[in-house]
XYZ file of C-alpha atoms in Angstrom:
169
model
C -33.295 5.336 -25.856
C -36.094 8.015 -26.848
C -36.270 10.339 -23.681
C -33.051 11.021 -21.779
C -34.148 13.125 -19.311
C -31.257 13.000 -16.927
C -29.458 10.181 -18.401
C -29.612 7.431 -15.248
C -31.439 5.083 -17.605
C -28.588 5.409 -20.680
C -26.420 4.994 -18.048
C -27.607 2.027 -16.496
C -28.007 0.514 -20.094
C -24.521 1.650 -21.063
C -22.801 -0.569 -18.328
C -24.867 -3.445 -19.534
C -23.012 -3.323 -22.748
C -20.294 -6.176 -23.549
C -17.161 -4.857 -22.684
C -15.133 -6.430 -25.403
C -17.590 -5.251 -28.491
C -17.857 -1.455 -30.049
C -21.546 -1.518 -29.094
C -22.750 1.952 -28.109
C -25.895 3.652 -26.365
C -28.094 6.341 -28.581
C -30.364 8.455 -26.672
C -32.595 11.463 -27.576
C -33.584 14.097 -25.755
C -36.003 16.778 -26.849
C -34.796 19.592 -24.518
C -31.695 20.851 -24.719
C -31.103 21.577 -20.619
C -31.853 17.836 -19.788
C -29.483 16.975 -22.372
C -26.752 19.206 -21.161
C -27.505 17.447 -17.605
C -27.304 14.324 -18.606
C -23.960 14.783 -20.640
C -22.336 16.106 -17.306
C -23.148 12.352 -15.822
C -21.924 11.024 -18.906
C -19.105 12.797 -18.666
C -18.002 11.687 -15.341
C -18.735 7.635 -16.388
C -16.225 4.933 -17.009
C -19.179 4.477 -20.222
C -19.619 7.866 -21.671
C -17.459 7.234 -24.295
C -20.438 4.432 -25.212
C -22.681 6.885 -25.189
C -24.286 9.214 -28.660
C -26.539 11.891 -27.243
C -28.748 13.746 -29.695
C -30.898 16.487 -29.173
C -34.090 16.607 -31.419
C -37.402 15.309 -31.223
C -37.382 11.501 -31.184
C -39.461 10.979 -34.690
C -36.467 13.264 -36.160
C -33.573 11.362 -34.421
C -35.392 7.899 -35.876
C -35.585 9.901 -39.418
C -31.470 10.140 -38.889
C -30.631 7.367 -37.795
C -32.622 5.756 -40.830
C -30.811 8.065 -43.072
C -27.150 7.466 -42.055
C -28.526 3.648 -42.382
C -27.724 2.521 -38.506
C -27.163 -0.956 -37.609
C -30.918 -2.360 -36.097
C -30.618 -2.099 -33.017
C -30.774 -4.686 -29.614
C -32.717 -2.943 -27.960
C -34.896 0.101 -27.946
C -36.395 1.642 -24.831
C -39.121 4.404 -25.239
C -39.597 7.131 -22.730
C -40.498 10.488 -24.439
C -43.763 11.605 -25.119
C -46.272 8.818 -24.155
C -48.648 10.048 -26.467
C -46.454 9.483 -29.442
C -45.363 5.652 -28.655
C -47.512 4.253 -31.364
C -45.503 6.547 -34.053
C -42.451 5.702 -32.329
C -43.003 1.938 -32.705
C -44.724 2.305 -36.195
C -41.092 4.138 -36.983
C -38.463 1.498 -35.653
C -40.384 -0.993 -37.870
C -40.635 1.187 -40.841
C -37.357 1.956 -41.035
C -35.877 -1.728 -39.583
C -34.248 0.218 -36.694
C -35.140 -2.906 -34.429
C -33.227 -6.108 -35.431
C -35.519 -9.483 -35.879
C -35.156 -10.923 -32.571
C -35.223 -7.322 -30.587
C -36.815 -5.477 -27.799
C -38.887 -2.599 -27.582
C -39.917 -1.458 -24.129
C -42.573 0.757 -23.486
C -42.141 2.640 -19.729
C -45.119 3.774 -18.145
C -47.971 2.263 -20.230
C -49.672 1.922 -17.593
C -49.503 6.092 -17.730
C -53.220 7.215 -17.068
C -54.672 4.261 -16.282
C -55.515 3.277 -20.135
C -54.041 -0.076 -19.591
C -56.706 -1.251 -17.262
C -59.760 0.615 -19.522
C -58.239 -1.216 -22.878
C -57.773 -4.648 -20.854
C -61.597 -4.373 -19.559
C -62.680 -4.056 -23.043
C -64.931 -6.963 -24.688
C -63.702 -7.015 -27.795
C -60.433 -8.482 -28.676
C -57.718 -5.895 -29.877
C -54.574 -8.252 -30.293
C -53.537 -10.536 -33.089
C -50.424 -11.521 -32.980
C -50.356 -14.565 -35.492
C -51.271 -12.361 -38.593
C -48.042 -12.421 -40.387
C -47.329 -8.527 -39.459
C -43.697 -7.445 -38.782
C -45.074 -6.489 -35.680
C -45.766 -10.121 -34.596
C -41.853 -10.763 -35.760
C -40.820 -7.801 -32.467
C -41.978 -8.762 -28.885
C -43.050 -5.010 -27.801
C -42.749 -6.037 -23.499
C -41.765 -9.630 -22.354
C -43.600 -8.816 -18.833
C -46.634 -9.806 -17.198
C -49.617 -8.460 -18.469
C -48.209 -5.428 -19.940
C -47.391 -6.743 -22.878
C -50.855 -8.079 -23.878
C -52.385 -4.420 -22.553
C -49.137 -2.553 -24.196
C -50.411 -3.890 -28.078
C -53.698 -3.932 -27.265
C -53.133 -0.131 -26.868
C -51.705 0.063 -29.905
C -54.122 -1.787 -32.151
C -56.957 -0.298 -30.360
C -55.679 2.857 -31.257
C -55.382 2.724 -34.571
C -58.913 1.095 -34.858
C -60.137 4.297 -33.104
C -58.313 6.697 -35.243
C -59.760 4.907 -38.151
C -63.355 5.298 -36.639
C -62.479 8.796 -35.956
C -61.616 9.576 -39.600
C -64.642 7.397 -41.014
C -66.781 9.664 -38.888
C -65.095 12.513 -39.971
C -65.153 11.848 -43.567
C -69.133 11.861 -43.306
């Protein structure tokens, strides 16, 4: 989990893990008062021995976790800086912190309303048969979102490549 914030979401996740296994939570949390919140609650749960709490920024924490070479994970749930999910993502694939097969969920891309601009657009944004490792990693298995939540991403990228055409000129 990238953003812990007061730890109800690591919690919730943490008694979702099999009881009979030695799987364990990781969450990151950028400031150091939410963490120390959220550690209290862990604390006082039947699963806070399940749970790894660091406190760093979350492209650092992936950095680490890529360096002690962590098992891929299940599942990955993003909710730190919105403006920094495409790095996130572009990270857990990068350094194959998201097993084949696993989920990445994006909350609040619907943040500012970009989801609605992006799916209004005319021009397609998604491709999701081109062979990528990003095809091989369902980003959101809901609704609409998850069309809107890649299209975000690829559209993105296309404009930061515009950007740095233009600014190259």
């Amino acid at each position: 989990e990238l953003g812990t914030f007061s730890g109800y979401s690591a919690l919730c996740m943490a008694s979702a893990l099999p009881s009979d296994s030695e799987s364990a939570l990781v969450t990151v949390e950028l400031d150091a008062d939410y963490a120390t919140v959220a550690r209290s609650f862990f604390g006082r749960s039947a699963f806070g021995n399940r749970i790894r709490s660091l406190v760093m920024k979350a492209q650092d924490a992936l950095a680490k976790l890529a360096d002690e070479n962590a098992e891929p994970f299940d599942f990955v749930f993003l909710d730190a800086n919105k403006k920094q999910y495409i790095e996130y993502y572009e990270a857990l694939l990068r350094n194959n912190l998201v097993r084949v097969g696993g989920w990445i969920v994006a909350d609040n891309v619907l943040f500012r309303g970009e989801v609605e601009r992006i799916a209004n657009a005319t021009e397609p944004s998604v491709r999701l048969d081109d062979g990528s490792k990003e095809s091989q990693i369902a980003l959101m298995r809901f609704g609409v979102s998850s069309a809107a939540a890649l299209s975000l991403k690829e559209r993105l990228r296309a404009q930061r490549s515009r950007s740095q055409r233009q600014a190259a000129k």
